Amino acid sequence: MGAPTNRSLSRRQARQLMDTAYLAAATGLLWLALYYLPVGSPLFRLALPLPLALLQLRHGGRCAVEGLVVAALLAVALMGPIRGPLLLFPYGLLALWLGWCWRRRLNWWLSWSLGSVIGAAGFLVRVAVLSVLVGENLWVVITTAAAGLLERLASLVGLGAGIELAQVQVAAVLLVWVQNVIVVLALHAVAYWIFPKLQAPISEPPDALRALVALDPL
């Protein structure tokens, strides 16, 4: 038998391994906290994509994908085979998209617009899966809110005609998308404030948005 080889990790490889483990664990624990802690849900939702996006900024897409896989496996171990993989929709995919854009210093309009679509699509996937899980159509809750909004708008402009189902469905999808537009813009702002302090700056905001993020509150 030949002598065993002694391969030691380089400093860069060791740092990649450590960052992947810690940031993947942070993502998994944030996902767990989002479901089971009674307070802090908006903060957890805003923080969830950031660890893996930071991982991609530091070490590239391969480490980010590995971190997402580790985070998903951790979520499966802690929460089961249904709720665990829902980490991917939209937070995991959104983290990969934003990290990819920020690493390449792409324009915010691109990362923001497509990121909001990814967020909205992921939300709809979650609603469908959870509806199957609980045995109740959760989309009805969203369409009810959209119908109420349309009725109030119709009363404000003096329209008395009945609201059609197709209009309610479109309004519900728009509500989901608008929510994700706000969330993804907030993610850009938080990353713009925090990541330079972690030696991982993102692209500069466009002039039209600079006034919204110029003041660093941290």
Short mmCIF file of C-alpha atoms in Angstrom, two decimals, residues 83-176:
data_model
loop_
_atom_site.label_atom_id
_atom_site.label_comp_id
_atom_site.label_asym_id
_atom_site.label_seq_id
_atom_site.Cartn_x
_atom_site.Cartn_y
_atom_site.Cartn_z
CA ARG A 83 -41.71 23.10 4.31
CA GLY A 84 -37.94 22.68 4.07
CA PRO A 85 -37.61 22.85 0.27
CA LEU A 86 -39.93 25.87 0.18
CA LEU A 87 -36.83 27.83 1.19
CA LEU A 88 -36.06 27.85 -2.53
CA PHE A 89 -39.25 29.75 -3.38
CA PRO A 90 -38.53 32.58 -3.63
CA TYR A 91 -35.72 33.27 -1.16
CA GLY A 92 -33.12 30.81 -2.42
CA LEU A 93 -33.62 31.61 -6.10
CA LEU A 94 -33.82 35.32 -5.34
CA ALA A 95 -30.53 35.14 -3.42
CA LEU A 96 -28.80 33.47 -6.37
CA TRP A 97 -30.20 36.02 -8.83
CA LEU A 98 -29.29 39.06 -6.76
CA GLY A 99 -25.84 37.71 -5.93
CA TRP A 100 -25.19 37.02 -9.61
CA CYS A 101 -26.24 40.55 -10.60
CA TRP A 102 -24.36 42.26 -7.79
CA ARG A 103 -21.16 40.30 -8.42
CA ARG A 104 -21.21 41.47 -12.05
CA ARG A 105 -22.15 45.05 -11.07
CA LEU A 106 -25.26 44.94 -13.25
CA ASN A 107 -27.75 47.78 -13.30
CA TRP A 108 -30.29 47.85 -10.46
CA TRP A 109 -33.15 48.16 -12.93
CA LEU A 110 -32.36 44.66 -14.23
CA SER A 111 -31.78 42.99 -10.86
CA TRP A 112 -34.76 44.77 -9.30
CA SER A 113 -37.30 44.14 -12.06
CA LEU A 114 -36.52 40.47 -12.64
CA GLY A 115 -35.99 39.95 -8.92
CA SER A 116 -39.54 41.16 -8.23
CA VAL A 117 -40.86 38.68 -10.80
CA ILE A 118 -38.88 35.85 -9.19
CA GLY A 119 -40.22 36.87 -5.79
CA ALA A 120 -43.83 36.97 -7.00
CA ALA A 121 -43.53 33.61 -8.80
CA GLY A 122 -41.94 32.02 -5.74
CA PHE A 123 -44.73 33.36 -3.54
CA LEU A 124 -47.34 31.79 -5.81
CA VAL A 125 -45.51 28.44 -5.69
CA ARG A 126 -45.51 28.62 -1.89
CA VAL A 127 -49.21 29.39 -1.81
CA ALA A 128 -49.96 26.41 -4.06
CA VAL A 129 -47.87 23.98 -2.00
CA LEU A 130 -49.22 25.20 1.35
CA SER A 131 -52.77 25.01 0.00
CA VAL A 132 -52.22 21.33 -0.72
CA LEU A 133 -50.59 20.88 2.68
CA VAL A 134 -53.44 22.41 4.71
CA GLY A 135 -56.21 21.20 2.42
CA GLU A 136 -57.57 24.69 1.80
CA ASN A 137 -57.23 27.11 -1.09
CA LEU A 138 -55.13 29.93 0.38
CA TRP A 139 -55.37 31.89 -2.87
CA VAL A 140 -58.93 32.77 -1.81
CA VAL A 141 -57.50 34.95 0.98
CA ILE A 142 -55.46 36.96 -1.52
CA THR A 143 -58.30 37.28 -4.02
CA THR A 144 -60.63 38.42 -1.23
CA ALA A 145 -58.19 41.20 -0.34
CA ALA A 146 -57.91 42.14 -4.02
CA ALA A 147 -61.70 42.20 -4.39
CA GLY A 148 -62.00 44.51 -1.39
CA LEU A 149 -59.37 46.82 -2.84
CA LEU A 150 -61.14 46.94 -6.21
CA GLU A 151 -64.48 47.68 -4.55
CA ARG A 152 -62.98 50.58 -2.62
CA LEU A 153 -61.34 51.95 -5.76
CA ALA A 154 -64.60 51.60 -7.68
CA SER A 155 -66.51 53.47 -4.98
CA LEU A 156 -63.92 56.27 -4.97
CA VAL A 157 -64.23 56.87 -8.71
CA GLY A 158 -68.02 56.41 -8.68
CA LEU A 159 -68.23 53.13 -10.58
CA GLY A 160 -71.13 50.98 -9.49
CA ALA A 161 -70.72 48.06 -11.89
CA GLY A 162 -69.95 44.64 -10.50
CA ILE A 163 -66.39 43.41 -10.44
CA GLU A 164 -65.61 40.40 -12.62
CA LEU A 165 -63.61 37.42 -11.42
CA ALA A 166 -60.89 37.99 -14.03
CA GLN A 167 -60.35 41.51 -12.73
CA VAL A 168 -60.04 40.20 -9.18
CA GLN A 169 -57.47 37.60 -10.24
CA VAL A 170 -55.39 40.19 -12.10
CA ALA A 171 -55.57 42.56 -9.13
CA ALA A 172 -54.45 39.75 -6.78
CA VAL A 173 -51.42 38.98 -8.94
CA LEU A 174 -50.58 42.69 -9.13
CA LEU A 175 -50.80 42.97 -5.34
CA VAL A 176 -48.31 40.12 -4.97
#
